[in-house]
Coordinates of C-alpha atoms and ligand atoms in Angstrom, one line a residue:
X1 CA 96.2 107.0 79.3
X2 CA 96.4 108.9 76.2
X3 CA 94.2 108.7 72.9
X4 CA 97.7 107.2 70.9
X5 CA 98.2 104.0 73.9
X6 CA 97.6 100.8 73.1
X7 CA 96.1 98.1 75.0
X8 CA 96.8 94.7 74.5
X9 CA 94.8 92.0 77.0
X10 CA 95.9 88.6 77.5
X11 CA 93.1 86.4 79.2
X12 CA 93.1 83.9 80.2
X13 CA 96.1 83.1 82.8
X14 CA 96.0 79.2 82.2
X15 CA 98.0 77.1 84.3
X16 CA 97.3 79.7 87.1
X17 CA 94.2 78.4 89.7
X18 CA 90.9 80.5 88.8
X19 CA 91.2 82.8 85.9
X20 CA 92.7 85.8 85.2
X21 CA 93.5 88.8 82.7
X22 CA 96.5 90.6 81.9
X23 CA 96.5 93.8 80.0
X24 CA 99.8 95.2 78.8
X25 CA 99.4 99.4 78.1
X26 CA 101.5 100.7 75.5
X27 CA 102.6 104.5 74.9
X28 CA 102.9 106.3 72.0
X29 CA 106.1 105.1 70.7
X30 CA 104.8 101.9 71.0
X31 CA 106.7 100.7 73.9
X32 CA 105.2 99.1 77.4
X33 CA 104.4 101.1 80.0
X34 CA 102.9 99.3 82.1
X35 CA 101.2 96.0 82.9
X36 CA 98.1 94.7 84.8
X37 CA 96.9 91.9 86.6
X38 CA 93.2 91.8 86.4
X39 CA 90.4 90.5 88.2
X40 CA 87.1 90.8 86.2
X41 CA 84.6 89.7 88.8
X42 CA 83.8 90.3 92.5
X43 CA 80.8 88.8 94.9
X44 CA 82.4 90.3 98.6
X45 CA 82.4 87.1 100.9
X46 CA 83.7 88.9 103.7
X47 CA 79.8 90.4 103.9
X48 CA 78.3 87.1 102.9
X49 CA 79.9 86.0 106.3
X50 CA 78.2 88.9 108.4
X51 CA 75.3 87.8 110.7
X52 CA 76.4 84.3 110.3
X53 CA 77.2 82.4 113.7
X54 CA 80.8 82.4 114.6
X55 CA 81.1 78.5 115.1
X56 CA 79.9 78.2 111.7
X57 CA 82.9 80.1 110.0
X58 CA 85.6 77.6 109.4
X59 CA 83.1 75.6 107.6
X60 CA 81.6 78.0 105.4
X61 CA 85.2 79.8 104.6
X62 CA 85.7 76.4 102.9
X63 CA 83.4 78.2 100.0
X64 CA 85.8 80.8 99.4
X65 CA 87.9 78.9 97.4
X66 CA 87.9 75.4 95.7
X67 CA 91.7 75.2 96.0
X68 CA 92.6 76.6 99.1
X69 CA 90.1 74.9 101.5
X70 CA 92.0 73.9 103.8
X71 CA 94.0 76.9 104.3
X72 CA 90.7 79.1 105.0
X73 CA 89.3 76.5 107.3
X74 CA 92.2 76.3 109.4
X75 CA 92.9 79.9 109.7
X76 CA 89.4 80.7 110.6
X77 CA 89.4 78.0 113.2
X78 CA 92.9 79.9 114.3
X79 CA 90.4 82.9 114.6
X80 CA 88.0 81.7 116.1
X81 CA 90.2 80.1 118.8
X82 CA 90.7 83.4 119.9
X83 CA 87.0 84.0 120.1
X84 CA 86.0 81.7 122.4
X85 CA 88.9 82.5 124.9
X86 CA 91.9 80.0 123.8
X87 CA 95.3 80.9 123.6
X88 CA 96.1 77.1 123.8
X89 CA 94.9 73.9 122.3
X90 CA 95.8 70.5 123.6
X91 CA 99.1 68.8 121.9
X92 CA 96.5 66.4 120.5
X93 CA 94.4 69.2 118.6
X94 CA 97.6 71.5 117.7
X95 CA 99.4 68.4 115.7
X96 CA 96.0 67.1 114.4
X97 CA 95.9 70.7 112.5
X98 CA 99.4 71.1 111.6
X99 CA 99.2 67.1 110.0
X100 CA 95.9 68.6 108.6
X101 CA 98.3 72.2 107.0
X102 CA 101.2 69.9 106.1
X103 CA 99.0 67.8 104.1
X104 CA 97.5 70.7 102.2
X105 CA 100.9 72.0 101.6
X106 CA 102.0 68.7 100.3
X107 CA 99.9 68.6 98.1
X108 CA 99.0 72.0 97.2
X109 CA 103.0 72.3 96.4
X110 CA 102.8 69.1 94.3
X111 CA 99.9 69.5 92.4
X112 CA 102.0 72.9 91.3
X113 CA 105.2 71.5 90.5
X114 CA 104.3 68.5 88.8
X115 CA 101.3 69.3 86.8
X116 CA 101.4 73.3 86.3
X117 CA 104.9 73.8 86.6
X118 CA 107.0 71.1 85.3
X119 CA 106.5 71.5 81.6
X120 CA 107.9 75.1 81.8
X121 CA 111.1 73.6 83.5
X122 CA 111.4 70.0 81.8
X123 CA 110.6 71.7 77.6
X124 CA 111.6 75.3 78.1
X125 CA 109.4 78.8 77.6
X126 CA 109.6 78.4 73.5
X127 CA 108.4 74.5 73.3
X128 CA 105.5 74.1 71.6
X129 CA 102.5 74.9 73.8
X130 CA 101.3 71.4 72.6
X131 CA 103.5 69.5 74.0
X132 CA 104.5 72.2 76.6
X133 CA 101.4 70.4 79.3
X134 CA 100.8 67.9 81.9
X135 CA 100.1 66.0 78.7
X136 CA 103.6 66.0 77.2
X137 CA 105.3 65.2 80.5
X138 CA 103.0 62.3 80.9
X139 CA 104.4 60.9 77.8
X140 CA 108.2 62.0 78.0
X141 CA 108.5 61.4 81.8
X142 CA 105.5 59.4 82.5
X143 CA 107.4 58.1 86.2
X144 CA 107.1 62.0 86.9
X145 CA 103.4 62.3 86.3
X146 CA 102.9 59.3 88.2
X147 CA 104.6 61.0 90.9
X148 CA 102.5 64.0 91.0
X149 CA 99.3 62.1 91.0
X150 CA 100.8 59.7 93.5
X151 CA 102.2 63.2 95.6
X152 CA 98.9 64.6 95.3
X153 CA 96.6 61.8 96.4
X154 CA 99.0 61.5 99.8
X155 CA 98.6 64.8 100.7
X156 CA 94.4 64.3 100.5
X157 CA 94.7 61.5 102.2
X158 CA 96.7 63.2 105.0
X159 CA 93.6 65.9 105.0
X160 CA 91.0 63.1 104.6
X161 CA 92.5 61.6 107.6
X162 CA 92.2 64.6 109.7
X163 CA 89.6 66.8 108.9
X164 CA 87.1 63.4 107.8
X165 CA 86.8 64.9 104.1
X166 CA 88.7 65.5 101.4
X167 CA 87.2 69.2 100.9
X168 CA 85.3 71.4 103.0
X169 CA 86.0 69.3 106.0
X170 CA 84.9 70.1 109.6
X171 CA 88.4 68.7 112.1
X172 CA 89.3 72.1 113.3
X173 CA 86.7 73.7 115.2
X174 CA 87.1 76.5 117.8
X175 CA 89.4 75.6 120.8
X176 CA 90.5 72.7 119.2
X177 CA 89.3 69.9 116.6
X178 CA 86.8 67.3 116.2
X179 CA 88.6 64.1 115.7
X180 CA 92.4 62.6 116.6
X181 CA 93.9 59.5 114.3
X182 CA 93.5 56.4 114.9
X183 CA 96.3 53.6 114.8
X184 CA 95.1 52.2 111.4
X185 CA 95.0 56.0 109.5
X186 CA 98.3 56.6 111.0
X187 CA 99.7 53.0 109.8
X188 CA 98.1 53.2 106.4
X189 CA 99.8 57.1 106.0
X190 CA 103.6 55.9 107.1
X191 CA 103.5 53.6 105.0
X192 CA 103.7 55.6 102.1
X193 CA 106.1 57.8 103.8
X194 CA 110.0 56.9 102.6
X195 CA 108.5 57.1 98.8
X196 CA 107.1 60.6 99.4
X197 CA 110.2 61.5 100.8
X198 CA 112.1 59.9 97.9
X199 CA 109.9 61.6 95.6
X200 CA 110.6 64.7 97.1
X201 CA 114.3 64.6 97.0
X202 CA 113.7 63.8 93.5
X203 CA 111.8 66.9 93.0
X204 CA 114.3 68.9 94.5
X205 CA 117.1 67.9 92.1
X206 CA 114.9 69.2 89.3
X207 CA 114.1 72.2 90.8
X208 CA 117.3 73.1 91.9
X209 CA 119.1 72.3 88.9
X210 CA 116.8 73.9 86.7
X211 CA 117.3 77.1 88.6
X212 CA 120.8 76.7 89.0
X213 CA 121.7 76.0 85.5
X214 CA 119.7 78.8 83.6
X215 CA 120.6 81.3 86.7
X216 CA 121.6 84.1 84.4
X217 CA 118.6 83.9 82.5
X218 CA 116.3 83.9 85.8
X219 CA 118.1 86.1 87.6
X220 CA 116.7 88.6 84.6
X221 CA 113.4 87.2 84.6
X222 CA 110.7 89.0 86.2
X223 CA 113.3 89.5 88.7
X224 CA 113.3 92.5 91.6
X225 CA 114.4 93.8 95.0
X226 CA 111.7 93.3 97.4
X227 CA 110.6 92.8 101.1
X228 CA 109.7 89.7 102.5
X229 CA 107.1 88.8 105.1
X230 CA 106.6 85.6 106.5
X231 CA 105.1 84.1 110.3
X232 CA 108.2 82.9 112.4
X233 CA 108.5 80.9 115.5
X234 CA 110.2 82.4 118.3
X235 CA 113.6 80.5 117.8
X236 CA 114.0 82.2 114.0
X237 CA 112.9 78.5 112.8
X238 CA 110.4 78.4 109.9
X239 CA 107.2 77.7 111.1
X240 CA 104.0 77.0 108.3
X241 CA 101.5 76.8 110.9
X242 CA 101.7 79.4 113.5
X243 CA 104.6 81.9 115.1
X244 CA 105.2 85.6 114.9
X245 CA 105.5 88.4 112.0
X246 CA 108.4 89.0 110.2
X247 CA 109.3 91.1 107.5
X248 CA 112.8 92.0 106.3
X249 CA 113.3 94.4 103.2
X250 CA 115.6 93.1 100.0
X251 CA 119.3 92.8 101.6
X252 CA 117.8 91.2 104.7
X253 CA 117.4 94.1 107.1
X254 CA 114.8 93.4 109.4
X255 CA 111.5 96.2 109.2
X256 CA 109.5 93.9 112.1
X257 CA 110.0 91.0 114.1
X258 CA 108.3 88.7 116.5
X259 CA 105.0 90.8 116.1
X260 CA 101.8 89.4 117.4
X261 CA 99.7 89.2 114.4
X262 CA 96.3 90.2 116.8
X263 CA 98.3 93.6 116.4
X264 CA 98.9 93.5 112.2
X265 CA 96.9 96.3 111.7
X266 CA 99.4 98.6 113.2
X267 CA 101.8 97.0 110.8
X268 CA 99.9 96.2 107.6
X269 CA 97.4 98.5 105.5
X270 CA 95.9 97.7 102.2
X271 CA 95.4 100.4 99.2
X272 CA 92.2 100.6 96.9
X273 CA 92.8 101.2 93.0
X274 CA 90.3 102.0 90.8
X275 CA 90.8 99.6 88.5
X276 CA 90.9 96.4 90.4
X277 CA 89.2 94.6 92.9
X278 CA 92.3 93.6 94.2
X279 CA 93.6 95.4 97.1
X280 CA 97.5 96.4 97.5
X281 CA 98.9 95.3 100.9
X282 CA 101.8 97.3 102.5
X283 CA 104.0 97.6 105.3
X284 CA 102.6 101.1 107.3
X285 CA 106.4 101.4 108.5
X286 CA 107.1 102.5 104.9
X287 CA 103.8 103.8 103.0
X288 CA 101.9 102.6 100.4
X289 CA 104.1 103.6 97.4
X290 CA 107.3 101.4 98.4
X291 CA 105.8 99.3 101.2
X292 CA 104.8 96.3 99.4
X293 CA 106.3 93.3 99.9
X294 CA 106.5 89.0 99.4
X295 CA 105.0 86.2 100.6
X296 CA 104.9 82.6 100.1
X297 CA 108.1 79.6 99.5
X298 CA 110.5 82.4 98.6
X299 CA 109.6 84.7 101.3
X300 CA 109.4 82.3 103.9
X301 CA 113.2 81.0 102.9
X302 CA 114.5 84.6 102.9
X303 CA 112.5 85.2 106.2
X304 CA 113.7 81.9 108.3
X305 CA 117.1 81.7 110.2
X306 CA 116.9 77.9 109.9
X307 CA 114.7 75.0 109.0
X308 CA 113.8 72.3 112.0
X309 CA 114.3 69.3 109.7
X310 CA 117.3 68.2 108.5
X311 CA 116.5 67.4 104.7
X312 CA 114.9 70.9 104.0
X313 CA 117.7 72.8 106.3
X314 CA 120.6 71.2 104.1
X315 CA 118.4 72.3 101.0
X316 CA 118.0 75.6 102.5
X317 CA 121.7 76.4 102.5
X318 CA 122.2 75.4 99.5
X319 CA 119.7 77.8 98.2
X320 CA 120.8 80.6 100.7
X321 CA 124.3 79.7 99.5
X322 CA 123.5 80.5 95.9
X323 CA 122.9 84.5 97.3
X324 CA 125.9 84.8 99.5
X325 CA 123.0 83.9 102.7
X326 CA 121.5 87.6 101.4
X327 CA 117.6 87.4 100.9
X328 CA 117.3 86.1 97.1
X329 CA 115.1 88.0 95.2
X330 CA 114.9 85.7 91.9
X331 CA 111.4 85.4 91.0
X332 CA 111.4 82.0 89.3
X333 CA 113.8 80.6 92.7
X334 CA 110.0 80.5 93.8
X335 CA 109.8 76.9 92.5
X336 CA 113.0 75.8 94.4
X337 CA 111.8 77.1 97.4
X338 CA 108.1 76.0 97.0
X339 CA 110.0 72.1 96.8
X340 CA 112.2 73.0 99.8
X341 CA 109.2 73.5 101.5
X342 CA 107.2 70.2 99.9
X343 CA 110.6 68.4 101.7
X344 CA 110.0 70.1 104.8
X345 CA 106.1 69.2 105.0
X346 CA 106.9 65.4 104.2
X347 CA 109.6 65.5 106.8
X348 CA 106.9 67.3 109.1
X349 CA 104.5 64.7 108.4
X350 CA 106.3 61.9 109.1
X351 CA 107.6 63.6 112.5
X352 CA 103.6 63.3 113.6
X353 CA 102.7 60.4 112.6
X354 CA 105.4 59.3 114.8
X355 CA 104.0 61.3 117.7
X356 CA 101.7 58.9 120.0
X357 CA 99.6 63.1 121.0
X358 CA 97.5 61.9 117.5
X359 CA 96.0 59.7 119.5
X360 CA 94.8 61.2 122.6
X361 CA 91.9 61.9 123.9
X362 CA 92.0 65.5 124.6
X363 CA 90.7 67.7 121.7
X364 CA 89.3 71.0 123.3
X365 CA 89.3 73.9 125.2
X366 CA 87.3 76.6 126.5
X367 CA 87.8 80.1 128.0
X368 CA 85.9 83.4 127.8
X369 CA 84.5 84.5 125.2
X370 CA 86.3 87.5 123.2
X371 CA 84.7 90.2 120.9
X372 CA 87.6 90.3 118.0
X373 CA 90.2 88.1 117.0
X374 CA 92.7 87.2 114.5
X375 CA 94.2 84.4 113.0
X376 CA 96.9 83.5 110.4
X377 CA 98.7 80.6 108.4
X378 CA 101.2 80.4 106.3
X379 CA 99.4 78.9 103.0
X380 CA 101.1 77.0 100.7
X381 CA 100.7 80.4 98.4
X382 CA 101.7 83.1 101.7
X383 CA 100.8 84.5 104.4
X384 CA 96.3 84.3 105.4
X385 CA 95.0 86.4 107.2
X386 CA 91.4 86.2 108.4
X387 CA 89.4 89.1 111.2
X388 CA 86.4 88.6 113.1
X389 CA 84.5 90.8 115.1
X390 CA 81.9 88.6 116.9
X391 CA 79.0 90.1 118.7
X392 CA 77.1 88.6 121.6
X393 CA 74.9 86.9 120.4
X394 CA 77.9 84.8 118.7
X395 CA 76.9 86.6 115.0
X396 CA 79.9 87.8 112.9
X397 CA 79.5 91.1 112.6
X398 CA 83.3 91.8 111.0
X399 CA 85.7 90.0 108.4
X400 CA 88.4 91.1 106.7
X401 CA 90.6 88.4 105.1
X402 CA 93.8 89.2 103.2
X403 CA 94.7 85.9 101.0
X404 CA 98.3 84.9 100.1
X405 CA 97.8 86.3 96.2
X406 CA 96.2 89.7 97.6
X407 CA 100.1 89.9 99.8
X408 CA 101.4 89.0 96.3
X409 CA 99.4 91.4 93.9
X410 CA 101.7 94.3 93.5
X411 CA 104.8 92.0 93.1
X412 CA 102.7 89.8 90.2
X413 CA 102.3 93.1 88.5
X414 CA 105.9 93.6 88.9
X415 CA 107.4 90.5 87.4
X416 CA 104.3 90.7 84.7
X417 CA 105.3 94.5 83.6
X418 CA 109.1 93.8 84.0
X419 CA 108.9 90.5 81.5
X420 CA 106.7 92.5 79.0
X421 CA 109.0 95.3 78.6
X422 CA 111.5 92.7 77.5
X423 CA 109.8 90.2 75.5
X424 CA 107.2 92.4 74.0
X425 CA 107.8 93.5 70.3
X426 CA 105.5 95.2 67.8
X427 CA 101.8 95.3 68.7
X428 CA 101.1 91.5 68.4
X429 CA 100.7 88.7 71.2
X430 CA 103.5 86.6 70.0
X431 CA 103.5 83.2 71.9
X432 CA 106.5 83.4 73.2
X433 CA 105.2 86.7 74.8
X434 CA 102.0 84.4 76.1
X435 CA 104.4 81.9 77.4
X436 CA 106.7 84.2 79.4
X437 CA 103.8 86.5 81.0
X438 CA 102.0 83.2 82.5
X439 CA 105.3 81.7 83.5
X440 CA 106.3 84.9 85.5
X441 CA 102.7 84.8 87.0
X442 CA 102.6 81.0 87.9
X443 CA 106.2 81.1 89.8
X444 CA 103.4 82.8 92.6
X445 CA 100.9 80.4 92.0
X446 CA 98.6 82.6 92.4
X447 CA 94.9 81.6 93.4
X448 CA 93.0 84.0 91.9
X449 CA 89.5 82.5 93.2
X450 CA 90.6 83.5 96.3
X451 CA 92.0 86.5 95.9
X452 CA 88.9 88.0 94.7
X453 CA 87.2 86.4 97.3
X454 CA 84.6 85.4 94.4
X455 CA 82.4 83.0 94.5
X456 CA 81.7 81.8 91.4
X457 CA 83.7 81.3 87.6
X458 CA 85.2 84.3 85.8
X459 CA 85.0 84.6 82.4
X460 CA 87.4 83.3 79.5
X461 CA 88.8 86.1 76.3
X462 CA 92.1 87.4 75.0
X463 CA 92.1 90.8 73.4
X464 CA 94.0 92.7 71.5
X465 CA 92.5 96.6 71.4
X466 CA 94.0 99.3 69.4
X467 CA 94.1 103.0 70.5
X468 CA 90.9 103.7 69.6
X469 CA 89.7 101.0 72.4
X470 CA 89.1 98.2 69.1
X471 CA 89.7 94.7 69.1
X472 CA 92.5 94.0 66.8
X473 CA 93.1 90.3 67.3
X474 CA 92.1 87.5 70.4
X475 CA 94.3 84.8 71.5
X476 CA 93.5 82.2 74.0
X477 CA 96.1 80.2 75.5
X478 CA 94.1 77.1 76.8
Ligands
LIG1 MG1 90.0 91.6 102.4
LIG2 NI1 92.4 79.9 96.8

């Protein structure tokens, strides 16, 4: 950075879970070079979870994040599995957790679309920001706000139902889970079923039409070549809860496949900068400069060969068909695949409460007891990872996660520099500037709670700094 750049900050990322700050560096003709994605605080839970009894773990993950939960508690579980000797589980315990993921998906994919998203897509970037919220959809398309809540409220009851709370439950434990479902939380579940599918479908058409009709216009947007990594079951299907690794690069060539994720550290390293807490993950294959990659709804759709239930596998042609069946890139085809996938998990979710293995009796396992073990998820944001290193007297004496937005980080700094050096003029944070920078970020939906692995709030500015490092003007966006 020279004495002449410019630094203007954008904080906070509204609409985007936790908090965020985005500075955009200019050089000396006034034009971007860069942009950043900022965290501005950091409390390490991966030591706050040293010395702490391994049973313990996919409870106290839970207070990683307030959004993601479910996602930490079941991937720790997943890890923990592995500690006390099971490959595994009973059919009972396996479907109790995948009703338990497809529920947080479900509504972790709702909540998005309907009450972050939607007002991008239904007003447009340039609406007025004051109409441009959950607020003004409530009023224009109020059956579409009911929806969301209605969506929403499903999907907890799904994880109420199996892990016996709302947040910071305790089904999963390791070698299996703590509860099955009874005949009256399975009845009073399908019988909300057809609507959430109907919804759904509904959901789909938006997002698909949206993405379809302003396709030239997102195809520019943020938009870039990339990798893709994803888990994947054996048969090529997608699989949110548990299969191999997978990563392809931008035209679909495969780098890995069918990896056994205890192995990803021969696969996948992570890169320090010095000015974030975030770390950059990459594939090792490649090095850290290009090896970066995707995760999450997108990914996962480029990754798959095919999609096990038939209203999400018609909607995945369609959206493969839109890139000749090549992986698509689009940054903002995101939201159509994150809907794909909210199809897929009600379709999912209906397939198990249909299965009479909720109800039985068998809910754990045991083997012998391992030292180190691994276990990941596909989150509704990406691919989790969470290590352990478990000494023997059952105290956790490694972690290391890698959360969904951390897999995400150097792409988010892609989309955010790449829609900066196009809708950044002069040396003022216009709003439609604002607007564009958070839409590019939220097509991630980034958690950026977890990806800090914080615990606790970050704080709330927008700045505008001169060369000379003083404030020129603040703009909030909330
Ligand atoms: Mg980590
Ligand atoms: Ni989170």
């Amino acid at each position: 950075m020279t004495d002449k750049t410019r630094k203007i900050v954008i904080e906070p990322v509204t609409r985007v879970e936790g908090h965020g700050k985005v500075t955009i560096q200019l050089d000396e003709q006034g034009e971007v070079s860069q942009a950043r994605l900022h965290i501005v605080e950091f409390r390490g839970f991966e030591r706050f979870i040293q010395g702490r009894p391994f049973w313990e773990v996919p409870v106290l993950v839970q207070r990683l994040c307030g959004i993601c939960p479910v996602s930490h508690h079941l991937a720790a579980a997943k890890a923990m599995d592995g500690i006390v000797g099971v490959d595994q589980l009973t059919p009972t315990a396996e479907k109790m957790r995948r009703l338990m993921h497809y529920g947080q998906m479900f509504q972790s994919h709702s909540l998005h679309f309907f009450h972050l998203v939607s007002p991008d897509l239904l007003f447009g970037f340039d609406a007025d920001p004051a109409i441009r919220n959950i607020i003004g959809v409530a009023q224009k398309f109020p059956e579409l706000a009911v929806q969301g809540v209605m969506m929403r409220k499903f999907g907890q009851d799904v994880i109420l139902a199996t892990a016996g709370k709302k947040i910071h439950g305790t089904g999963a434990v390791p070698g299996g889970v703590n509860k099955n479902l009874s005949i009256e939380e399975r009845d009073a579940l399908l019988k909300e079923m057809d609507q959430m599918l109907t919804w759904s479908l509904g959901a789909l058409k938006i997002a698909k039409d949206y993405t379809v009709e302003h396709l030239a216009e997102l195809a520019d947007f943020g938009s870039f070549p990339s990798s893709h990594l994803s888990l994947i079951r054996e048969d090529g299907a997608m699989d949110l809860y548990h299969g191999q690794l997978r990563a392809i690069d931008s035209e679909g060539e495969t780098l890995f496949d069918q990896v056994d994720y205890q192995n990803y550290v021969d696969y996948i390293a992570e890169e320090v900068k010095p000015w974030t807490y975030m770390k950059f993950p990459f594939i090792k294959q490649i090095g850290p400069e290009d090896g970066w990659y995707r995760v999450g709804p997108l990914s996962r759709m480029n990754t798959c060969d095919f999609i096990d239930t038939p209203l999400a596998e018609t909607a995945r042609q369609e959206f493969m068909a839109l890139t000749k069946g090549k992986p698509n890139n689009i940054t903002m085809a995101y939201h159509w695949a994150r809907i794909i996938e909210l199809l897929h998990s009600a379709e999912k979710i209906q397939e198990l409460l249909n299965d009479p293995d909720l109800q039985g009796t068998d809910l754990m396992v045991k083997g012998d007891r391992r030292g180190e073990s691994v276990g990941l998820i596909e989150a509704p944001r990406g691919t989790l990872f969470h290590h352990y290193k478990v000494d023997e007297n059952d105290q956790v004496t490694m972690a290391n996660l890698i959360v969904s937005t951390t897999n995400n980080n150097t792409p988010m700094n892609r989309a955010v520099t790449s829609v900066a050096k196009k809708y950044l003029s002069g040396t003022e944070i216009t709003e439609g500037l604002l607007n564009r920078v958070e839409v590019a970020i939220r097509a991630y939906d980034p958690c950026l709670s977890c990806a800090t692995h914080a615990l606790g709030q970050m704080p709330l500015i927008v700045e505008l700094n001169d060369a000379e490092g003083q404030q020129i003007s603040r703009r909030t966006t909330g």
